[in-house]
Amino acid sequence: MCNLPVHVSCRSNAEYMSPSGKVPFVHVGNQVVSELGPIVQFTKAKGHSLSDGLDDVQRAEMKAYMELVNNMLLTAELYIQWCDDTTATEISRPRYSSPYSWPLNQILAYQKQWEVRRKMNAIGWAGKSLEQVYEDVSQCCQALSQRLGTQPYFFNKQPTELDALVFGHLFTILTTRLTSDELGEKIKSYSNLLAFCRRIEQSYFEDSQAGSSSRGYSKGPSLF
Amino acid sequence: MSLHFLKLTPTFEVRYILDVIMKTVHARSLDPLPMQGPELGFQADDIERPDMEQESKQEVLENKVVIVQRVHIDGLGRTKEDCLTYEIADVFRAKNLIDVMRRAHEARQKLLRLGIFRQVDVVIDTSQGTVVQGVDALPNGLDVTFDVTELRRMTGSYNTMVGNNEGCMVLGLKLPNVFGSAEKLTFQVSYGTKETSYGLSFFKPQPGHFERSFAVNLYKVAGQFPWSSLRETDRGVSTEFSFPLWKTNHTLKWEGVWRELGCLERTASFAVREESGHSLKSSLSHSMVIDTRNSAILPRRGALLKINQELAGYTGGDASFLKEDFEIQFNRHLFWDSVLSASLWGGCLLPIGDKPTCIADRFYLGGPTSVRGFSMYSIGPQSEGDYLGGEVYWAGAVHLYTPLPFHPGKGGFGDLFRTHFFLNAGNLCNLNYGDGPQAHLRKLAECIRWSYGAGIVLQLGNIARLELNYCIPTGVQSGDRICDGFQFGAGVRFL
């Protein structure tokens, strides 16, 4: 969205390469910066920012919505992938263990599952049922949908970090194959969110797919 | 396995009752014997020539034909007898008295080598009365008895170690002779301020052939390598068979290791960061050793040839490569008390398949134990100050060891020190395996790093060696880190 040249590289050990243990991270010159918050600050220090046009109230509002997305959508995604037994067995563990050979793949997949479940215990989500989680996602989407209304982006005409974060999560939920389509359907029930996702995909990723050699973005899943 | 030269003076009494005269003869050990096996920890004593008081008696003892009628072992508790019968079987073949004494001494060495007895005494007596059912004592029959004291069932040890900005507590537990056939079980835990490591190992020799043995190890080892800004944790299991073949010693080993690599600090280079993560290595390796040196730490004569190969990837795991390395050393005694020593090391790593080699498998060069004059493992390909290791290397050295000038402390403490003059050379690089062997040789021959200098060597028993050298490195390539001037080194294996 900032029009900066970027090369996306997929590695099986990306999680371990990152200095904080979390993806995504960027490698710029000599520096490695991980997670969205620090990356945004890093690009801002270099002079590129999406939220320059916002005043303080709007910036605070943006931060609040980003926190909501992180607390709700991210946690729900982790819950569905690792705490739901069917999804974990059929999708998450095989996918997580695919780069490694036996018995390391089993060890690492179970280690990841235990780690996520411990985290869910710590924040109190362990007792929730799948239905409750879907309900929480639905409420979060409702709040986002209300904020978006009929505008093209969350804050008027220009995309901000909030748009990037929401797009990232919603796009992933809509295009990831799970054991049931219920989560995707919940999102699709909010038509303005769906249109929002399609719009961003068209404006920013269709171009790069056409000129994929220069951008280095591999042909991935699509909403269309 | 290291070669010990043990000179022992067992005292055993030979009471040989002639028809008319009773005489007590003390016999000393004849020749020192080379030994291989687990550590024994005996002190070296002086040899004395067999000391017979009267010449005529010596003749009698040598020429008198004797038959060993009974050999038995007293003092066995949990040790099974069948594994010991092989060690003492040789005594039955003795023909005369000197032969009996020699074979009894050899059998004693073999019993001690098993590592299950604290003490072994030999008593040779004439056979009296009925030896076994139906067999009477012969007039020239002998009865050999081994009096043994077994080691305790379990011994423990506790050490603290400090080094490399880390302190740790090491707890060890050793169970010799677990099931009665000289099996050994050891367990060690090292609990440190930074990392924790542990190891469990089970060793079983074949009854009757102590050189053939089988061992299983289970371990978790964590290491930090500041020259590459790398942290490595290995959890693994290995099984190995050792056996002698003619004059060589072979070891076949299968090893499965779960390796976890990580960056030591945030400023690690991206090339090292790319290697972070988990991988599984399952490899078969074979190693052949011919060692005729008198000591592994500071040899005065003899030679060493060691060839090791490792094939990974065909028994599972992610890593897939073929690794070869060899070690050659010659030692020769020159005029006066000086020793000339020449050694050559080399190795190559061939990746099999598309994946590039892992930083944990590559070779490293440089440091006080290899090419002196350079910082630890600081030769070869590097990225932003982190050394990545190379796929091919060679290193050679020529040393001249002499006693300290002016011989201070001669006969005592001064004998542990030696001065040495050395010339070291080596090269470490990555090869493009597509080119022919000519190109490979040329690449290994260009950019040779070498150094020369002199220093003092201190030998710590048969365990380790300390060196303080003044080195002048030359042929330094850009990217190498040197340590010219004084360099201190401690270790077991030196170039």
Coordinates of N, CA and C in Angstrom, one line a residue, chain A:
Chain A
M1 N 0.8 -1.2 0.0 CA 0.0 0.0 0.0 C 0.8 1.3 0.0
C2 N 2.1 1.1 0.5 CA 3.0 2.3 0.5 C 3.7 2.4 -0.8
N3 N 3.5 1.5 -1.7 CA 4.2 1.5 -3.0 C 5.7 1.2 -2.8
L4 N 6.1 0.4 -1.9 CA 7.5 0.1 -1.7 C 7.8 -1.2 -2.3
P5 N 8.9 -1.4 -3.0 CA 9.2 -2.7 -3.6 C 9.5 -3.8 -2.6
V6 N 8.8 -4.9 -2.8 CA 8.9 -5.9 -1.8 C 9.0 -7.3 -2.5
H7 N 9.8 -8.1 -1.9 CA 10.0 -9.5 -2.5 C 9.5 -10.5 -1.4
V8 N 8.5 -11.3 -1.7 CA 8.0 -12.2 -0.7 C 8.7 -13.5 -0.8
S9 N 9.2 -14.0 0.3 CA 9.9 -15.3 0.2 C 9.3 -16.2 1.3
C10 N 9.0 -17.4 0.9 CA 8.3 -18.4 1.8 C 9.4 -19.4 2.3
R11 N 9.6 -19.5 3.6 CA 10.5 -20.4 4.1 C 9.9 -21.2 5.2
S12 N 10.3 -22.5 5.3 CA 9.7 -23.3 6.3 C 10.1 -22.9 7.7
N13 N 11.3 -22.3 7.8 CA 11.8 -21.9 9.2 C 11.6 -20.4 9.5
A14 N 10.6 -19.8 8.8 CA 10.5 -18.3 9.0 C 10.2 -18.0 10.4
E15 N 9.4 -18.8 11.1 CA 9.1 -18.5 12.5 C 10.4 -18.5 13.3
Y16 N 11.4 -19.3 13.0 CA 12.6 -19.4 13.8 C 13.6 -18.3 13.4
M17 N 13.5 -17.9 12.1 CA 14.4 -16.9 11.6 C 14.0 -15.5 12.3
S18 N 12.8 -15.3 12.6 CA 12.4 -14.0 13.1 C 13.0 -13.7 14.5
P19 N 13.4 -12.5 14.7 CA 14.1 -12.2 16.0 C 13.1 -12.3 17.2
S20 N 11.8 -12.1 16.9 CA 10.9 -12.2 18.1 C 10.1 -13.6 18.0
G21 N 10.3 -14.4 17.0 CA 9.6 -15.6 16.9 C 8.3 -15.6 16.2
K22 N 7.9 -14.4 15.7 CA 6.6 -14.3 15.1 C 6.8 -13.7 13.7
V23 N 6.0 -14.2 12.8 CA 6.0 -13.7 11.4 C 4.9 -12.6 11.3
P24 N 4.9 -11.7 10.4 CA 5.9 -11.6 9.3 C 7.1 -10.8 9.8
F25 N 8.2 -10.9 9.1 CA 9.3 -10.0 9.4 C 9.9 -9.5 8.0
V26 N 10.5 -8.4 8.1 CA 11.1 -7.9 6.9 C 12.6 -7.8 7.1
H27 N 13.4 -8.0 6.0 CA 14.8 -7.9 6.0 C 15.2 -6.8 5.1
V28 N 15.6 -5.7 5.7 CA 15.9 -4.5 4.9 C 17.4 -4.1 5.1
G29 N 18.2 -4.3 4.1 CA 19.6 -4.0 4.2 C 20.2 -4.8 5.3
N30 N 20.6 -4.2 6.4 CA 21.2 -5.0 7.5 C 20.2 -5.3 8.6
Q31 N 19.0 -4.8 8.5 CA 18.1 -4.9 9.6 C 17.0 -5.9 9.4
V32 N 16.6 -6.5 10.5 CA 15.5 -7.4 10.4 C 14.4 -6.9 11.4
V33 N 13.2 -6.7 11.0 CA 12.2 -6.1 11.8 C 11.0 -7.1 11.7
S34 N 10.4 -7.4 12.9 CA 9.3 -8.4 12.8 C 8.1 -7.8 13.5
E35 N 7.0 -8.3 13.1 CA 5.6 -8.0 13.5 C 5.1 -6.6 13.0
L36 N 3.8 -6.5 12.9 CA 3.3 -5.3 12.2 C 3.6 -4.0 12.8
G37 N 3.5 -4.0 14.2 CA 3.7 -2.7 14.9 C 5.1 -2.2 14.6
P38 N 6.2 -2.9 14.9 CA 7.5 -2.4 14.6 C 7.8 -2.2 13.1
I39 N 7.2 -3.0 12.2 CA 7.4 -2.7 10.8 C 6.8 -1.4 10.4
V40 N 5.6 -1.1 10.9 CA 5.0 0.2 10.6 C 5.9 1.4 11.1
Q41 N 6.4 1.2 12.3 CA 7.3 2.2 12.9 C 8.5 2.4 12.1
F42 N 9.1 1.3 11.6 CA 10.3 1.3 10.8 C 10.1 2.0 9.5
T43 N 9.0 1.7 8.8 CA 8.7 2.4 7.6 C 8.4 3.9 7.8
K44 N 7.8 4.2 8.9 CA 7.5 5.6 9.3 C 8.8 6.3 9.5
A45 N 9.8 5.7 10.1 CA 11.1 6.3 10.4 C 11.8 6.6 9.0
K46 N 11.5 5.7 8.0 CA 12.1 6.0 6.7 C 11.4 7.0 5.9
G47 N 10.2 7.4 6.4 CA 9.5 8.5 5.7 C 8.2 8.0 5.0
H48 N 7.8 6.7 5.1 CA 6.6 6.3 4.5 C 5.6 5.9 5.5
S49 N 4.4 6.5 5.4 CA 3.4 6.2 6.4 C 2.0 6.3 5.8
L50 N 1.1 5.5 6.2 CA -0.2 5.5 5.6 C -1.2 6.4 6.4
S51 N -0.8 6.7 7.7 CA -1.7 7.4 8.5 C -1.3 8.8 8.8
D52 N -0.6 9.4 7.9 CA -0.2 10.8 8.1 C -1.3 11.7 8.1
G53 N -2.3 11.4 7.3 CA -3.4 12.4 7.1 C -4.4 12.3 8.3
L54 N -4.2 11.5 9.2 CA -5.2 11.3 10.3 C -4.9 12.3 11.5
D55 N -5.9 12.8 12.1 CA -5.7 13.6 13.3 C -5.6 12.7 14.5
D56 N -5.3 13.2 15.7 CA -5.1 12.4 16.9 C -6.2 11.5 17.3
V57 N -7.5 12.1 17.1 CA -8.7 11.3 17.5 C -8.8 10.1 16.7
Q58 N -8.6 10.3 15.3 CA -8.7 9.2 14.4 C -7.7 8.2 14.6
R59 N -6.4 8.7 14.9 CA -5.3 7.7 15.1 C -5.6 6.9 16.3
A60 N -6.2 7.5 17.4 CA -6.5 6.7 18.6 C -7.6 5.6 18.3
E61 N -8.6 6.1 17.4 CA -9.6 5.2 17.1 C -9.1 4.0 16.2
M62 N -8.1 4.3 15.4 CA -7.5 3.3 14.5 C -6.8 2.3 15.4
K63 N -6.1 2.8 16.4 CA -5.3 1.9 17.3 C -6.3 1.0 18.0
A64 N -7.5 1.5 18.4 CA -8.4 0.7 19.2 C -9.0 -0.4 18.3
Y65 N -9.3 -0.1 17.0 CA -9.8 -1.1 16.2 C -8.8 -2.2 15.9
M66 N -7.5 -1.7 15.7 CA -6.5 -2.7 15.5 C -6.3 -3.7 16.7
E67 N -6.4 -3.1 17.9 CA -6.4 -4.0 19.1 C -7.5 -5.0 19.0
L68 N -8.7 -4.5 18.6 CA -9.9 -5.4 18.6 C -9.6 -6.5 17.6
V69 N -9.1 -6.2 16.5 CA -8.8 -7.2 15.5 C -7.8 -8.2 16.1
N70 N -6.7 -7.7 16.7 CA -5.7 -8.6 17.2 C -6.3 -9.5 18.3
N71 N -7.1 -8.9 19.2 CA -7.6 -9.7 20.3 C -8.6 -10.7 19.9
M72 N -9.5 -10.3 18.9 CA -10.6 -11.2 18.6 C -10.2 -12.1 17.4
L73 N -10.0 -11.5 16.3 CA -9.8 -12.3 15.1 C -8.6 -13.2 15.2
L74 N -7.5 -12.6 15.6 CA -6.2 -13.5 15.7 C -6.4 -14.6 16.7
T75 N -7.0 -14.3 17.8 CA -7.2 -15.4 18.8 C -8.1 -16.4 18.3
A76 N -9.2 -16.0 17.6 CA -10.2 -16.9 17.1 C -9.5 -17.8 16.1
E77 N -8.7 -17.2 15.2 CA -8.0 -18.0 14.2 C -7.1 -19.1 14.9
L78 N -6.4 -18.7 15.9 CA -5.5 -19.7 16.6 C -6.4 -20.8 17.3
Y79 N -7.5 -20.3 17.9 CA -8.3 -21.3 18.5 C -8.9 -22.3 17.6
I80 N -9.4 -21.8 16.5 CA -10.0 -22.8 15.5 C -9.0 -23.7 14.9
Q81 N -7.8 -23.2 14.7 CA -6.8 -24.1 14.1 C -6.3 -25.1 15.1
W82 N -6.0 -24.8 16.3 CA -5.3 -25.7 17.2 C -6.1 -26.2 18.3
C83 N -7.2 -25.5 18.8 CA -7.9 -26.1 19.9 C -9.1 -26.9 19.5
D84 N -9.5 -26.8 18.2 CA -10.6 -27.7 17.7 C -9.9 -29.0 17.2
D85 N -10.3 -30.1 17.8 CA -9.6 -31.3 17.5 C -9.7 -31.7 16.1
T86 N -10.8 -31.6 15.5 CA -10.9 -32.1 14.1 C -10.0 -31.2 13.2
T87 N -10.1 -29.9 13.3 CA -9.3 -29.1 12.5 C -7.8 -29.3 12.7
A88 N -7.5 -29.5 14.0 CA -6.0 -29.7 14.3 C -5.5 -31.0 13.7
T89 N -6.3 -32.1 13.8 CA -5.9 -33.3 13.3 C -5.8 -33.4 11.8
E90 N -6.9 -32.8 11.2 CA -7.0 -32.9 9.7 C -6.2 -31.9 8.9
I91 N -6.1 -30.7 9.5 CA -5.5 -29.6 8.7 C -4.2 -29.0 9.3
S92 N -4.3 -28.6 10.6 CA -3.2 -27.8 11.1 C -2.0 -28.6 11.3
R93 N -2.1 -29.8 12.0 CA -0.9 -30.6 12.3 C -0.2 -31.1 11.0
P94 N -1.0 -31.6 10.0 CA -0.3 -32.1 8.8 C 0.4 -30.9 8.1
R95 N -0.3 -29.7 8.1 CA 0.3 -28.6 7.4 C 1.6 -28.1 8.1
Y96 N 1.5 -28.0 9.4 CA 2.7 -27.5 10.2 C 3.9 -28.5 10.1
S97 N 3.6 -29.8 10.0 CA 4.7 -30.7 10.0 C 5.2 -31.1 8.7
S98 N 4.6 -30.5 7.6 CA 5.0 -31.0 6.3 C 6.5 -30.8 5.9
P99 N 7.2 -29.7 6.3 CA 8.6 -29.7 5.9 C 9.5 -30.6 6.5
Y100 N 9.1 -31.3 7.6 CA 10.1 -32.1 8.3 C 9.8 -33.6 8.1
S101 N 10.8 -34.4 8.5 CA 10.6 -35.8 8.3 C 10.3 -36.4 9.7
W102 N 9.8 -37.7 9.6 CA 9.4 -38.4 10.8 C 10.6 -38.7 11.6
P103 N 10.7 -38.7 13.0 CA 9.6 -38.3 13.9 C 9.5 -36.9 14.2
L104 N 10.4 -36.0 13.6 CA 10.5 -34.6 14.0 C 9.2 -33.9 13.7
N105 N 8.5 -34.3 12.6 CA 7.3 -33.6 12.3 C 6.2 -33.8 13.4
Q106 N 6.1 -35.0 13.9 CA 5.1 -35.2 15.0 C 5.5 -34.4 16.2
I107 N 6.7 -34.4 16.6 CA 7.2 -33.7 17.8 C 6.9 -32.2 17.7
L108 N 7.2 -31.6 16.5 CA 7.1 -30.2 16.4 C 5.6 -29.8 16.3
A109 N 4.8 -30.6 15.6 CA 3.4 -30.3 15.5 C 2.7 -30.3 16.9
Y110 N 3.0 -31.3 17.6 CA 2.4 -31.4 19.0 C 2.9 -30.3 19.9
Q111 N 4.2 -30.0 19.7 CA 4.7 -28.9 20.6 C 4.0 -27.6 20.3
K112 N 3.7 -27.3 19.0 CA 3.0 -26.1 18.6 C 1.6 -26.1 19.2
Q113 N 1.0 -27.3 19.1 CA -0.4 -27.4 19.6 C -0.5 -27.1 21.1
W114 N 0.4 -27.8 21.8 CA 0.5 -27.5 23.3 C 0.7 -26.1 23.6
E115 N 1.6 -25.5 22.8 CA 1.9 -24.1 23.1 C 0.7 -23.2 22.9
V116 N 0.0 -23.4 21.8 CA -1.2 -22.6 21.6 C -2.3 -22.8 22.6
R117 N -2.4 -24.1 23.0 CA -3.5 -24.4 24.0 C -3.1 -23.8 25.3
R118 N -1.8 -23.8 25.7 CA -1.4 -23.1 26.9 C -1.8 -21.7 26.9
K119 N -1.5 -21.0 25.7 CA -1.8 -19.6 25.6 C -3.3 -19.4 25.7
M120 N -4.1 -20.2 25.1 CA -5.6 -20.1 25.2 C -6.0 -20.2 26.7
N121 N -5.4 -21.1 27.4 CA -5.7 -21.3 28.8 C -5.4 -20.0 29.6
A122 N -4.2 -19.4 29.2 CA -3.8 -18.2 29.9 C -4.8 -17.0 29.7
I123 N -5.3 -16.9 28.5 CA -6.2 -15.8 28.3 C -7.7 -16.1 28.5
G124 N -7.9 -17.3 28.9 CA -9.3 -17.7 29.3 C -10.2 -18.2 28.2
W125 N -9.6 -18.5 27.0 CA -10.4 -18.9 25.9 C -10.6 -20.4 25.9
A126 N -9.9 -21.1 26.8 CA -9.9 -22.6 26.7 C -11.3 -23.1 27.0
G127 N -12.1 -22.4 27.8 CA -13.4 -23.0 28.1 C -14.4 -22.7 27.0
K128 N -14.1 -21.9 26.0 CA -15.1 -21.6 25.0 C -15.3 -22.7 24.1
S129 N -16.5 -22.8 23.6 CA -16.9 -23.8 22.6 C -16.7 -23.1 21.2
L130 N -16.7 -24.0 20.2 CA -16.6 -23.5 18.8 C -17.7 -22.5 18.5
E131 N -18.9 -22.7 18.9 CA -20.0 -21.9 18.6 C -19.8 -20.5 19.2
Q132 N -19.3 -20.5 20.5 CA -19.0 -19.2 21.1 C -17.9 -18.4 20.3
V133 N -17.0 -19.1 19.8 CA -15.9 -18.4 19.1 C -16.4 -17.8 17.8
Y134 N -17.3 -18.6 17.1 CA -17.9 -18.1 15.9 C -18.7 -16.9 16.2
E135 N -19.4 -16.9 17.4 CA -20.2 -15.7 17.8 C -19.4 -14.5 18.0
D136 N -18.2 -14.7 18.7 CA -17.3 -13.6 18.9 C -16.8 -13.0 17.6
V137 N -16.5 -13.9 16.6 CA -16.0 -13.4 15.3 C -17.1 -12.6 14.7
S138 N -18.3 -13.1 14.8 CA -19.4 -12.4 14.2 C -19.5 -11.0 14.8
Q139 N -19.4 -10.9 16.1 CA -19.6 -9.6 16.7 C -18.5 -8.7 16.3
C140 N -17.3 -9.2 16.2 CA -16.1 -8.4 15.7 C -16.4 -7.8 14.3
C141 N -16.8 -8.7 13.5 CA -17.1 -8.3 12.1 C -18.2 -7.3 12.0
Q142 N -19.2 -7.4 12.9 CA -20.3 -6.5 12.9 C -19.7 -5.1 13.3
A143 N -18.8 -5.0 14.3 CA -18.2 -3.7 14.7 C -17.5 -3.1 13.5
L144 N -16.7 -4.0 12.8 CA -15.9 -3.5 11.7 C -16.8 -3.0 10.6
S145 N -17.8 -3.8 10.3 CA -18.8 -3.5 9.2 C -19.4 -2.2 9.5
Q146 N -19.8 -1.9 10.8 CA -20.5 -0.7 11.1 C -19.5 0.5 10.9
R147 N -18.3 0.3 11.3 CA -17.3 1.4 11.1 C -17.0 1.7 9.7
L148 N -17.0 0.6 8.9 CA -16.7 0.8 7.4 C -17.9 1.4 6.7
G149 N -19.1 1.0 7.1 CA -20.3 1.6 6.5 C -20.2 1.4 5.0
T150 N -20.4 2.6 4.2 CA -20.4 2.5 2.8 C -19.1 3.1 2.2
Q151 N -18.1 3.4 3.1 CA -16.9 4.0 2.6 C -16.0 3.0 1.9
P152 N -15.1 3.4 1.1 CA -14.2 2.4 0.5 C -13.2 1.9 1.5
Y153 N -12.7 2.8 2.3 CA -11.7 2.3 3.3 C -12.2 2.8 4.7
F154 N -11.6 2.4 5.8 CA -12.0 2.7 7.1 C -12.0 4.2 7.4
F155 N -10.9 4.8 6.9 CA -10.8 6.2 7.2 C -10.9 7.0 5.8
N156 N -12.1 7.1 5.3 CA -12.3 7.9 4.1 C -11.7 7.2 2.9
K157 N -11.0 8.1 2.1 CA -10.6 7.6 0.8 C -9.2 6.9 0.8
Q158 N -8.4 7.1 1.8 CA -7.1 6.5 1.8 C -7.0 5.3 2.7
P159 N -6.3 4.3 2.2 CA -6.1 3.1 3.1 C -5.1 3.4 4.2
T160 N -5.4 2.8 5.4 CA -4.4 3.0 6.5 C -4.0 1.6 7.0
E161 N -3.2 1.6 8.1 CA -2.7 0.4 8.6 C -3.9 -0.5 9.0
L162 N -5.0 0.1 9.5 CA -6.1 -0.7 9.9 C -6.7 -1.5 8.7
D163 N -6.7 -0.8 7.6 CA -7.2 -1.5 6.4 C -6.3 -2.7 6.0
A164 N -5.0 -2.5 6.1 CA -4.1 -3.6 5.8 C -4.3 -4.7 6.7
L165 N -4.4 -4.5 8.0 CA -4.6 -5.5 9.0 C -5.9 -6.3 8.8
V166 N -7.0 -5.5 8.6 CA -8.3 -6.2 8.5 C -8.3 -7.0 7.2
F167 N -7.7 -6.5 6.1 CA -7.7 -7.2 4.9 C -6.9 -8.5 5.1
G168 N -5.8 -8.4 5.7 CA -4.9 -9.6 5.9 C -5.7 -10.7 6.6
H169 N -6.4 -10.4 7.7 CA -7.1 -11.4 8.4 C -8.3 -11.9 7.7
L170 N -9.1 -11.0 7.1 CA -10.3 -11.5 6.4 C -10.0 -12.3 5.2
F171 N -9.0 -11.8 4.4 CA -8.6 -12.6 3.2 C -8.1 -14.0 3.6
T172 N -7.4 -14.1 4.7 CA -6.9 -15.4 5.1 C -8.0 -16.3 5.5
I173 N -9.0 -15.7 6.2 CA -10.1 -16.6 6.7 C -10.9 -17.0 5.5
L174 N -11.1 -16.1 4.5 CA -11.9 -16.5 3.4 C -11.3 -17.5 2.5
T175 N -9.9 -17.5 2.4 CA -9.3 -18.3 1.4 C -8.6 -19.6 2.0
T176 N -8.7 -19.7 3.3 CA -8.1 -21.0 3.9 C -9.1 -22.1 4.0
R177 N -8.7 -23.2 3.6 CA -9.6 -24.3 3.7 C -9.7 -24.9 5.1
L178 N -10.9 -24.9 5.7 CA -11.0 -25.5 7.0 C -12.0 -26.7 6.9
T179 N -12.2 -27.3 8.1 CA -13.1 -28.4 8.0 C -14.6 -28.0 7.7
S180 N -14.9 -26.8 8.1 CA -16.3 -26.4 7.8 C -16.2 -25.0 7.3
D181 N -17.2 -24.6 6.5 CA -17.2 -23.2 5.9 C -17.8 -22.2 6.8
E182 N -18.2 -22.5 8.0 CA -19.0 -21.6 8.8 C -18.4 -20.3 9.0
L183 N -17.0 -20.3 9.3 CA -16.4 -19.0 9.6 C -16.4 -18.1 8.3
G184 N -16.1 -18.7 7.2 CA -16.1 -17.9 6.0 C -17.5 -17.4 5.7
E185 N -18.6 -18.2 6.0 CA -19.9 -17.7 5.7 C -20.3 -16.5 6.6
K186 N -19.8 -16.6 7.9 CA -20.1 -15.5 8.8 C -19.5 -14.2 8.2
I187 N -18.4 -14.3 7.7 CA -17.8 -13.0 7.2 C -18.5 -12.6 5.9
K188 N -18.9 -13.6 5.1 CA -19.5 -13.2 3.8 C -20.9 -12.6 4.1
S189 N -21.5 -12.9 5.3 CA -22.8 -12.3 5.6 C -22.7 -10.8 5.7
Y190 N -21.5 -10.2 5.9 CA -21.4 -8.8 5.9 C -20.9 -8.4 4.6
S191 N -21.8 -7.9 3.7 CA -21.4 -7.7 2.3 C -20.4 -6.6 2.2
N192 N -20.5 -5.6 3.0 CA -19.5 -4.5 2.8 C -18.1 -4.9 3.1
L193 N -17.9 -5.9 4.0 CA -16.6 -6.4 4.3 C -16.1 -7.2 3.1
L194 N -17.0 -8.0 2.5 CA -16.6 -8.8 1.4 C -16.2 -7.9 0.2
A195 N -17.0 -6.8 0.0 CA -16.6 -5.9 -1.1 C -15.3 -5.2 -0.8
F196 N -15.1 -4.9 0.5 CA -13.8 -4.3 0.9 C -12.6 -5.1 0.5
C197 N -12.8 -6.4 0.9 CA -11.7 -7.3 0.6 C -11.4 -7.4 -0.9
R198 N -12.5 -7.6 -1.7 CA -12.3 -7.7 -3.1 C -11.7 -6.5 -3.7
R199 N -12.1 -5.3 -3.2 CA -11.6 -4.1 -3.7 C -10.1 -4.0 -3.5
I200 N -9.6 -4.3 -2.3 CA -8.2 -4.2 -2.0 C -7.4 -5.2 -2.8
E201 N -8.0 -6.4 -3.0 CA -7.3 -7.4 -3.8 C -7.1 -7.0 -5.2
Q202 N -8.2 -6.4 -5.7 CA -8.1 -5.9 -7.1 C -7.1 -4.8 -7.3
S203 N -7.1 -3.8 -6.3 CA -6.3 -2.7 -6.6 C -4.8 -3.0 -6.3
Y204 N -4.5 -3.8 -5.3 CA -3.1 -3.9 -4.9 C -2.5 -5.2 -5.4
F205 N -3.3 -6.3 -5.5 CA -2.7 -7.6 -5.8 C -2.9 -8.1 -7.2
E206 N -3.9 -7.6 -7.9 CA -4.1 -7.9 -9.3 C -3.0 -7.4 -10.1
D207 N -2.6 -6.2 -9.9 CA -1.5 -5.6 -10.7 C -0.3 -6.4 -10.5
S208 N 0.0 -6.8 -9.3 CA 1.3 -7.5 -9.0 C 1.2 -8.9 -9.6
Q209 N 0.0 -9.5 -9.7 CA 0.0 -10.8 -10.3 C 0.2 -10.7 -11.8
A210 N -0.2 -9.6 -12.4 CA 0.1 -9.5 -13.8 C 1.5 -9.3 -14.0
G211 N 2.2 -8.5 -13.2 CA 3.6 -8.3 -13.4 C 4.4 -9.1 -12.3
S212 N 4.1 -10.4 -12.2 CA 4.6 -11.1 -11.0 C 6.1 -11.2 -11.0
S213 N 6.7 -11.2 -12.2 CA 8.2 -11.4 -12.2 C 8.9 -10.2 -11.5
S214 N 8.3 -9.0 -11.7 CA 9.0 -7.9 -11.1 C 8.7 -7.8 -9.6
R215 N 7.5 -8.2 -9.2 CA 7.1 -8.0 -7.8 C 7.5 -9.2 -7.0
G216 N 7.6 -10.3 -7.6 CA 8.0 -11.5 -6.8 C 6.9 -12.1 -6.0
Y217 N 5.6 -11.7 -6.3 CA 4.5 -12.3 -5.5 C 4.0 -13.5 -6.3
S218 N 4.0 -14.6 -5.6 CA 3.7 -15.8 -6.3 C 2.1 -15.9 -6.5
K219 N 1.7 -16.6 -7.4 CA 0.2 -16.7 -7.7 C -0.4 -17.5 -6.5
G220 N -1.1 -16.8 -5.7 CA -1.7 -17.4 -4.5 C -3.2 -17.6 -4.7
P221 N -3.9 -17.8 -3.5 CA -5.3 -18.0 -3.6 C -6.0 -16.6 -3.9
S222 N -7.2 -16.7 -4.4 CA -7.9 -15.5 -4.8 C -9.4 -15.6 -4.3
L223 N -10.0 -14.4 -4.2 CA -11.4 -14.4 -3.8 C -12.3 -14.6 -4.9
F224 N -11.7 -14.5 -6.1 CA -12.6 -14.6 -7.3 C -12.7 -16.0 -7.8

